[in-house]
Coordinates of C-alpha atoms and ligand atoms in Angstrom, one line a residue:
M1 CA -0.1 -0.2 0.4
Q2 CA 1.2 3.6 -0.7
F3 CA 0.2 4.9 2.7
N4 CA 3.0 4.9 5.6
T5 CA 0.9 5.0 8.9
I6 CA 0.7 1.5 10.3
I7 CA -2.3 0.8 12.1
E8 CA -3.5 -1.9 14.4
P9 CA -4.6 -4.7 12.1
F10 CA -7.8 -5.6 14.0
R11 CA -10.8 -3.9 15.4
I12 CA -12.2 -4.1 18.8
K13 CA -15.0 -6.0 19.6
A14 CA -14.9 -6.2 23.3
V15 CA -13.4 -3.6 25.9
E16 CA -12.3 -3.6 29.1
P17 CA -12.2 -0.1 30.6
I18 CA -8.8 1.1 32.4
R19 CA -9.3 3.2 35.4
F20 CA -8.2 6.9 35.8
T21 CA -6.6 7.6 39.6
T22 CA -5.2 10.9 40.6
R23 CA -1.2 11.2 41.2
E24 CA -2.0 11.6 45.0
Y25 CA -3.9 8.3 44.7
R26 CA -1.2 6.5 43.5
E27 CA 1.0 8.3 46.2
T28 CA -0.8 6.6 48.7
A29 CA -1.4 3.2 46.7
L30 CA 2.4 3.0 46.2
A31 CA 2.9 3.7 50.0
Q32 CA 0.8 0.9 51.0
A33 CA 2.5 -1.5 48.3
G34 CA 5.5 -1.1 50.2
Y35 CA 7.0 0.8 47.1
N36 CA 7.0 -2.3 45.1
P37 CA 5.0 -2.3 41.8
F38 CA 4.5 -6.0 42.1
L39 CA 2.3 -5.4 45.0
L40 CA -0.1 -3.1 43.5
R41 CA -3.8 -3.7 42.9
A42 CA -4.0 -4.0 38.9
E43 CA -7.1 -2.2 38.8
D44 CA -5.1 0.9 40.1
I45 CA -3.0 0.7 37.0
L46 CA -3.9 2.8 33.7
I47 CA -1.2 0.9 31.6
D48 CA 0.2 -2.3 32.6
L49 CA 3.6 -2.8 30.9
L50 CA 4.8 -5.3 33.6
T51 CA 5.0 -8.5 31.6
D52 CA 3.8 -9.9 28.0
S53 CA 3.1 -13.2 29.4
G54 CA -0.2 -14.3 29.4
T55 CA -1.6 -10.7 29.1
G56 CA -2.4 -10.3 25.5
A57 CA -6.0 -10.1 24.0
M58 CA -7.6 -13.2 22.3
S59 CA -9.4 -13.3 18.9
S60 CA -12.9 -13.7 18.4
R61 CA -11.4 -17.1 16.7
Q62 CA -9.9 -18.0 19.9
W63 CA -13.1 -17.2 21.7
A64 CA -15.2 -19.2 19.4
G65 CA -12.5 -22.0 19.6
M66 CA -13.1 -22.2 23.2
M67 CA -16.6 -23.2 23.1
M68 CA -15.6 -26.1 20.9
G69 CA -13.3 -27.3 23.7
D70 CA -13.3 -31.0 24.1
E71 CA -13.3 -31.5 27.7
S72 CA -12.6 -35.5 27.8
Y73 CA -10.1 -37.0 30.1
A74 CA -8.3 -38.9 27.6
G75 CA -7.7 -38.5 23.7
A76 CA -9.9 -35.0 23.2
R77 CA -10.0 -33.5 19.9
S78 CA -8.8 -30.5 20.9
F79 CA -5.7 -32.2 22.0
Y80 CA -5.4 -33.3 18.3
R81 CA -6.3 -30.1 17.2
F82 CA -3.5 -28.5 19.0
E83 CA -1.0 -31.2 18.3
A84 CA -1.6 -30.6 14.6
A85 CA -0.9 -26.9 15.0
V86 CA 2.1 -27.4 17.3
K87 CA 3.4 -29.9 14.3
K88 CA 2.7 -27.5 11.5
I89 CA 5.1 -25.1 12.9
T90 CA 7.9 -27.1 14.8
G91 CA 7.7 -30.7 12.4
L92 CA 8.6 -32.3 15.8
A93 CA 7.5 -35.7 16.1
Y94 CA 6.0 -35.7 20.0
V95 CA 4.1 -32.8 21.4
L96 CA 3.2 -32.9 25.4
P97 CA 1.0 -29.9 26.2
T98 CA 1.6 -28.5 29.6
H99 CA 0.4 -25.6 32.0
Q100 CA 2.7 -23.0 31.2
G101 CA 6.6 -22.7 30.0
R102 CA 8.1 -23.6 33.1
A103 CA 6.3 -27.1 33.4
A104 CA 7.8 -28.0 30.3
E105 CA 11.6 -27.2 31.3
R106 CA 10.5 -28.8 34.6
I107 CA 9.6 -32.2 33.2
L108 CA 12.9 -32.1 30.4
F109 CA 15.3 -31.0 33.0
G110 CA 13.7 -33.4 35.4
T111 CA 14.1 -36.1 32.9
M112 CA 17.5 -35.1 31.5
L113 CA 20.0 -33.7 33.9
K114 CA 21.8 -34.7 37.0
P115 CA 24.4 -32.8 39.3
G116 CA 27.4 -31.5 37.9
D117 CA 26.0 -31.3 34.2
I118 CA 26.1 -28.0 32.3
V119 CA 23.3 -26.7 30.2
P120 CA 24.6 -24.0 27.7
N121 CA 22.5 -21.1 26.3
N122 CA 22.5 -17.5 24.8
T123 CA 21.0 -16.6 28.0
H124 CA 18.7 -18.5 30.4
F125 CA 15.5 -16.9 31.1
D126 CA 15.4 -16.6 35.1
T127 CA 12.7 -20.2 35.5
T128 CA 14.6 -21.9 32.8
R129 CA 18.1 -21.2 35.1
A130 CA 16.0 -22.1 38.1
N131 CA 15.0 -25.6 36.8
I132 CA 18.5 -26.2 35.9
E133 CA 20.1 -25.3 39.4
D134 CA 17.3 -27.3 40.8
R135 CA 18.5 -30.5 39.3
G136 CA 22.0 -29.3 40.9
A137 CA 23.2 -28.6 37.2
T138 CA 24.8 -25.6 36.0
A139 CA 22.9 -23.0 33.5
L140 CA 25.7 -21.2 31.5
D141 CA 24.9 -18.1 29.5
I142 CA 27.1 -17.6 26.5
P143 CA 25.8 -14.6 24.6
V144 CA 28.2 -13.2 22.0
A145 CA 30.3 -10.1 23.4
I146 CA 28.1 -7.3 21.8
A147 CA 24.8 -8.6 23.8
R148 CA 26.4 -6.8 26.7
S149 CA 26.7 -3.3 24.8
P150 CA 23.4 -1.6 25.5
Q151 CA 24.0 1.3 22.7
F152 CA 25.9 -1.0 20.2
I153 CA 23.3 -1.5 17.1
A154 CA 23.6 -4.9 15.8
P155 CA 20.8 -7.3 13.8
F156 CA 21.1 -9.8 16.1
K157 CA 22.3 -9.3 19.5
G158 CA 20.2 -12.3 21.0
D159 CA 22.9 -14.8 18.7
M160 CA 25.5 -17.4 20.8
D161 CA 28.8 -17.1 21.2
L162 CA 29.6 -20.1 18.9
A163 CA 33.6 -20.2 19.8
A164 CA 32.3 -20.6 23.2
L165 CA 30.2 -23.3 22.2
E166 CA 32.3 -25.3 20.5
T167 CA 35.2 -25.3 23.1
L168 CA 32.5 -26.5 25.8
L169 CA 31.5 -29.2 23.7
T170 CA 34.9 -30.3 22.9
E171 CA 36.2 -30.1 26.7
K172 CA 33.2 -31.1 28.7
R173 CA 31.3 -33.2 26.2
E174 CA 30.2 -35.8 29.0
Q175 CA 28.7 -33.0 31.1
I176 CA 26.5 -31.4 28.6
P177 CA 23.2 -33.7 28.1
L178 CA 21.5 -30.9 26.0
V179 CA 22.1 -27.2 24.4
M180 CA 19.5 -24.8 24.5
L181 CA 19.1 -21.5 22.7
T182 CA 16.2 -18.8 23.5
V183 CA 14.6 -16.8 20.5
T184 CA 14.1 -14.3 21.0
N185 CA 16.3 -13.7 23.9
N186 CA 14.2 -12.3 26.4
S187 CA 16.7 -11.6 29.7
G188 CA 19.3 -10.0 26.8
G189 CA 16.8 -7.5 25.7
G190 CA 14.4 -9.2 23.5
Q191 CA 16.9 -9.4 20.7
P192 CA 16.7 -11.7 18.2
V193 CA 19.1 -14.8 17.0
S194 CA 19.7 -15.1 13.6
M195 CA 19.4 -18.0 11.2
A196 CA 23.1 -18.4 10.6
N197 CA 23.4 -18.6 14.5
I198 CA 21.0 -21.2 14.9
R199 CA 21.9 -23.2 12.1
G200 CA 25.8 -23.3 13.5
A201 CA 24.6 -24.0 16.9
S202 CA 22.8 -26.9 15.6
E203 CA 25.8 -28.2 13.3
L204 CA 28.0 -28.4 16.5
C205 CA 25.6 -30.0 18.8
R206 CA 25.0 -32.7 15.5
A207 CA 28.9 -33.1 15.3
H208 CA 29.1 -33.8 19.1
D209 CA 26.0 -35.8 19.2
V210 CA 24.1 -33.7 21.6
P211 CA 20.2 -32.9 21.7
F212 CA 19.9 -29.2 20.3
F213 CA 16.7 -27.7 22.2
L214 CA 15.3 -24.0 21.1
D215 CA 13.2 -22.1 24.2
A216 CA 10.8 -21.1 21.5
C217 CA 8.8 -18.7 23.4
R218 CA 8.9 -15.9 20.9
F219 CA 9.6 -17.9 17.5
A220 CA 7.4 -15.8 15.7
E221 CA 9.2 -12.5 16.8
N222 CA 12.3 -13.8 16.0
A223 CA 11.3 -15.2 12.6
W224 CA 9.8 -11.5 11.5
F225 CA 13.4 -10.1 12.7
I226 CA 14.9 -12.7 10.6
K227 CA 12.7 -12.0 7.7
L228 CA 13.6 -8.2 7.9
R229 CA 17.3 -8.4 8.6
E230 CA 18.8 -11.6 7.6
E231 CA 20.0 -11.9 4.0
G232 CA 17.7 -14.5 1.9
Y233 CA 14.7 -14.3 4.0
A234 CA 12.8 -11.3 2.6
D235 CA 10.6 -13.1 0.7
K236 CA 9.8 -15.7 2.7
T237 CA 6.6 -16.0 5.2
P238 CA 7.3 -16.0 8.7
L239 CA 6.0 -19.6 9.0
A240 CA 8.3 -20.8 6.8
I241 CA 11.3 -18.9 8.4
A242 CA 10.0 -20.6 11.8
Q243 CA 9.4 -24.1 10.5
E244 CA 13.4 -23.8 9.3
M245 CA 14.2 -22.5 12.7
F246 CA 12.8 -25.7 14.0
S247 CA 13.9 -27.9 11.5
Y248 CA 17.6 -27.5 13.0
A249 CA 16.2 -28.5 16.7
D250 CA 16.0 -31.6 18.6
G251 CA 13.3 -30.4 20.3
C252 CA 11.4 -27.1 22.2
T253 CA 10.0 -25.9 25.5
M254 CA 7.2 -23.3 24.9
S255 CA 5.3 -20.6 26.7
A256 CA 2.1 -20.3 24.8
K257 CA 1.4 -17.2 27.1
K258 CA 4.0 -15.3 25.0
D259 CA 3.7 -16.2 21.1
G260 CA 0.9 -18.9 21.8
M261 CA -1.2 -15.7 22.0
A262 CA -3.4 -17.2 24.9
N263 CA -3.6 -16.4 28.4
I264 CA -2.0 -19.8 29.8
G265 CA -0.4 -22.7 28.6
G266 CA 2.7 -24.2 27.1
F267 CA 4.3 -27.5 25.3
L268 CA 7.2 -29.6 25.2
A269 CA 8.1 -31.2 21.8
M270 CA 10.9 -33.4 20.5
N271 CA 11.8 -36.1 17.8
D272 CA 13.4 -38.7 20.3
G273 CA 10.9 -41.2 20.9
A274 CA 12.5 -42.9 24.0
L275 CA 12.9 -39.4 25.7
A276 CA 9.0 -38.5 25.1
E277 CA 8.2 -41.7 26.9
E278 CA 10.4 -40.8 29.6
C279 CA 8.8 -37.2 29.7
R280 CA 5.5 -38.2 29.5
N281 CA 5.5 -40.4 32.5
R282 CA 6.8 -37.5 34.7
E283 CA 4.2 -35.3 32.8
I284 CA 1.4 -37.6 34.7
L285 CA 3.0 -37.1 37.9
G286 CA 2.9 -33.1 37.8
E287 CA 0.7 -32.2 34.9
G288 CA -1.8 -34.7 34.1
F289 CA -3.1 -37.2 31.2
P290 CA -0.3 -36.4 28.1
T291 CA -3.3 -35.4 25.9
Y292 CA -4.1 -32.4 28.4
G293 CA -1.1 -31.7 30.6
G294 CA -2.6 -29.2 32.9
L295 CA -4.8 -27.6 30.4
A296 CA -8.6 -27.7 29.6
G297 CA -9.6 -28.6 26.3
Y298 CA -10.6 -25.2 25.6
D299 CA -7.1 -24.1 26.3
L300 CA -5.8 -26.0 24.0
E301 CA -8.0 -24.9 21.3
A302 CA -6.9 -21.2 22.0
I303 CA -3.3 -22.1 21.6
A304 CA -4.0 -24.1 18.5
A305 CA -5.6 -20.8 16.8
G306 CA -3.0 -18.6 18.5
L307 CA -0.2 -20.3 16.7
E308 CA -1.8 -19.9 13.6
E309 CA -2.6 -16.1 14.2
V310 CA 0.7 -15.5 15.4
V311 CA 2.7 -15.9 12.1
D312 CA 0.3 -13.4 10.4
E313 CA 2.4 -10.7 8.5
D314 CA 0.5 -7.7 9.3
Y315 CA 0.4 -8.8 13.3
L316 CA 3.9 -9.5 13.7
H317 CA 4.6 -5.9 11.5
Y318 CA 2.2 -3.9 13.9
R319 CA 3.8 -5.7 16.9
I320 CA 7.4 -4.8 16.2
R321 CA 6.8 -1.5 14.9
S322 CA 4.7 -0.2 17.8
V323 CA 7.9 -1.3 20.1
E324 CA 10.1 0.6 17.2
Y325 CA 8.1 3.5 17.5
L326 CA 8.3 3.9 21.2
G327 CA 12.0 3.9 20.6
E328 CA 12.2 6.5 18.1
R329 CA 9.9 8.9 20.4
M330 CA 12.5 8.0 23.0
D331 CA 15.4 9.1 20.7
A332 CA 13.5 12.2 19.9
I333 CA 13.5 13.6 23.6
G334 CA 17.1 11.7 24.6
V335 CA 16.1 9.1 26.7
P336 CA 18.5 6.5 26.8
Y337 CA 17.2 2.5 26.1
I338 CA 18.9 -0.9 24.9
K339 CA 19.5 -0.6 21.3
P340 CA 18.0 -1.8 18.9
T341 CA 14.3 -2.2 20.0
G342 CA 13.6 -5.9 20.8
G343 CA 10.5 -7.7 20.0
H344 CA 8.2 -7.6 23.0
A345 CA 9.7 -4.9 25.0
L346 CA 11.7 -1.8 25.5
Y347 CA 14.5 -1.4 28.1
L348 CA 15.3 1.7 29.3
D349 CA 18.6 2.7 30.8
A350 CA 17.8 4.1 34.1
A351 CA 21.6 4.2 34.7
G352 CA 22.5 6.5 32.1
M353 CA 19.0 8.8 32.6
L354 CA 19.3 9.0 36.6
P355 CA 23.0 9.3 36.9
H356 CA 22.6 11.0 40.2
I357 CA 21.1 7.5 41.8
P358 CA 24.1 5.5 43.1
W359 CA 23.3 1.6 42.1
Y360 CA 22.8 1.2 45.8
E361 CA 19.7 3.3 45.6
Y362 CA 18.3 1.5 42.9
P363 CA 17.9 4.0 39.8
A364 CA 16.0 1.4 37.9
W365 CA 13.5 0.8 40.7
A366 CA 13.0 4.4 41.2
L367 CA 12.4 5.2 37.4
A368 CA 9.8 2.5 37.8
L369 CA 8.0 4.0 40.9
A370 CA 8.1 7.3 39.3
L371 CA 6.6 5.9 35.8
Y372 CA 3.4 5.0 38.2
V373 CA 3.3 8.1 40.3
E374 CA 3.5 10.3 37.6
G375 CA 1.8 8.4 35.0
G376 CA 0.1 5.4 36.3
V377 CA 2.1 3.1 34.0
R378 CA 3.3 -0.2 35.6
A379 CA 6.7 -1.6 34.5
V380 CA 9.3 -4.0 35.7
E381 CA 12.9 -3.3 37.1
I382 CA 15.5 -5.7 35.7
G383 CA 18.7 -4.2 37.9
S384 CA 20.4 -4.3 41.3
V385 CA 16.9 -5.2 43.3
M386 CA 16.6 -8.2 40.6
F387 CA 20.1 -9.3 40.4
G388 CA 22.1 -7.6 43.1
H389 CA 21.8 -10.3 45.8
Q390 CA 24.7 -12.7 45.6
P391 CA 24.8 -16.0 46.9
D392 CA 27.4 -15.5 49.4
G393 CA 25.3 -13.1 51.0
T394 CA 27.0 -9.5 49.8
E395 CA 25.4 -7.1 47.4
K396 CA 27.0 -6.5 44.0
P397 CA 25.8 -3.8 41.5
A398 CA 23.7 -5.5 38.1
A399 CA 25.6 -5.4 34.7
M400 CA 23.0 -2.9 33.9
E401 CA 19.8 -0.8 35.7
L402 CA 17.1 -1.2 33.3
V403 CA 13.2 -0.8 33.5
R404 CA 11.5 -3.1 30.9
L405 CA 8.3 -1.8 29.2
A406 CA 6.9 -5.0 27.9
F407 CA 4.0 -5.0 25.6
P408 CA 1.1 -7.2 25.8
R409 CA 0.0 -8.3 22.6
R410 CA -2.9 -6.9 20.7
V411 CA -4.1 -5.0 24.1
Y412 CA -2.9 -1.3 23.7
T413 CA -3.1 1.3 20.7
Q414 CA -0.7 3.7 19.1
S415 CA -2.5 6.3 21.7
H416 CA -1.3 4.4 24.5
V417 CA 2.0 4.4 23.4
D418 CA 1.7 8.4 22.8
Y419 CA 0.7 9.0 26.2
L420 CA 3.5 6.7 27.5
A421 CA 6.1 8.8 25.4
E422 CA 4.5 12.0 27.0
V423 CA 5.2 10.6 30.2
L424 CA 8.5 9.7 29.7
E425 CA 9.4 13.0 28.4
Y426 CA 7.8 14.8 31.3
L427 CA 10.0 12.1 33.7
N428 CA 12.8 13.3 31.8
G429 CA 12.3 17.0 32.0
M430 CA 12.1 16.5 35.9
K431 CA 14.9 13.7 36.4
E432 CA 16.8 15.6 39.0
E433 CA 13.7 15.5 41.3
I434 CA 13.5 11.3 41.2
R435 CA 15.1 10.1 44.1
G436 CA 16.6 6.8 45.3
V437 CA 15.3 4.4 47.4
E438 CA 16.3 1.9 50.5
M439 CA 15.4 -1.7 50.8
V440 CA 14.0 -2.1 54.0
Y441 CA 12.8 -5.5 53.7
D442 CA 14.8 -8.1 51.9
P443 CA 14.0 -11.4 50.8
K444 CA 16.3 -13.9 50.5
V445 CA 14.5 -15.4 47.1
L446 CA 13.6 -13.7 44.0
R447 CA 13.3 -10.5 46.4
H448 CA 11.7 -8.3 43.6
F449 CA 8.3 -9.9 44.0
T450 CA 8.0 -9.3 47.8
A451 CA 10.9 -6.7 49.1
R452 CA 9.9 -3.4 50.6
F453 CA 11.1 0.2 50.3
A454 CA 11.2 3.6 51.8
M455 CA 12.1 6.7 49.5
R456 CA 15.1 8.2 50.3
Ligands
PLP501 C1 8.1 -16.9 29.7 C2 9.5 -17.4 29.4 C3 9.6 -18.9 30.0 C4 8.9 -19.7 31.2 O1 7.4 -19.4 30.6 P1 6.3 -19.4 31.7 O2 5.2 -19.9 30.7 O3 6.1 -18.1 32.5 O4 6.3 -20.5 32.6 C5 10.9 -19.5 29.9 N1 11.6 -19.1 29.1 C6 11.3 -17.6 28.5 C7 12.5 -17.1 27.4 C8 10.6 -17.1 28.5 O5 9.9 -15.8 28.0

């Protein structure tokens, strides 16, 4: 088309009001929540960018599919529809539904790992890491070096360091039962992984006879970046690109709360029949019979339809462009963020924006609080509150002090993004007034969820 405005590729059929509150109300709400946005009531938030996980809007096709859910305990029609949708994209032979992504991880690692093992990955997501460590194994991150330079612009900052992988496979093969690759690299700024890197990792794994698994949560967003940025893919459909990505893998874990476009669900899939059998037995222990795996029949229907919709070009164009558009607005007002913008989120660089707040007064946390008080927006800190606590009880600054603005799928429109940009412009203009925080309750595990703070 000859017009440049990218519009939301949907019209709205059901609406949910969002609630406007005053600045004074939000200050009180935040004080009552111990200055922790996780402890706010969702109805006190105007625009909620805490996560893109399970927060998307389902389509009328998905809702209609839910009415068709077959709730039979075993062998439900909905399972076969779900299985066919997963196989069409992944080509993998055995498909096990799970209640979400971490359940797939728990089943896979519970079956494959023993104490002392090592699992390499570009960057492990926190639940992936936790499930590996729970088995007494080591979750090893080997991203490419440029992944650690927030301002450096490169097309595939989510890639794995293949030289490091080769060294590991050569020197420690017996300790490595599988290799994982996360697409897109969520903990690394939502950055994509190139097809060349997926293929290269796969070839190394095959040469050393090690199973290669994708953490496929955002496979469609990754496929879209490959189409836009990698030579030879411009004319291919996102589905064909996704199919090629999976063709290099021996299996995958997936959270359907991301690119499954559903509010709950996930799956584990693989080609190895003997492994699938062991995983199915473990699935029965924790999730349920292997044709429902912790989900209702209607959830399986919603995921099946979601997997078809997520590879739609108009959808992916709108999705990736929304985040990029916010990035352009940030460039215009001089607010620093991780470049280039990723698939599902924009990551503000709070250390760069608030140099007057030292790391031990948690600049990214402080910025997240200011976003809520001034604009009613909720975001998540990815900085020294989340990562500063060391296993030996000491505190160290995180590598970066970031605030992640994650976009729920098909939920907000361009005017919401314009509002967000205006709030950030306002915050940037009064940033010297933003104060740091002191942690007054410091829980020992995953402390960002329940910690409490006082304003400095
Ligand atoms: C969300 C996520 C998971 C875990 O999925 P859940 O459905 O939240 O359990 C695993 N890996 C990545 C990359 C994720 O983004």
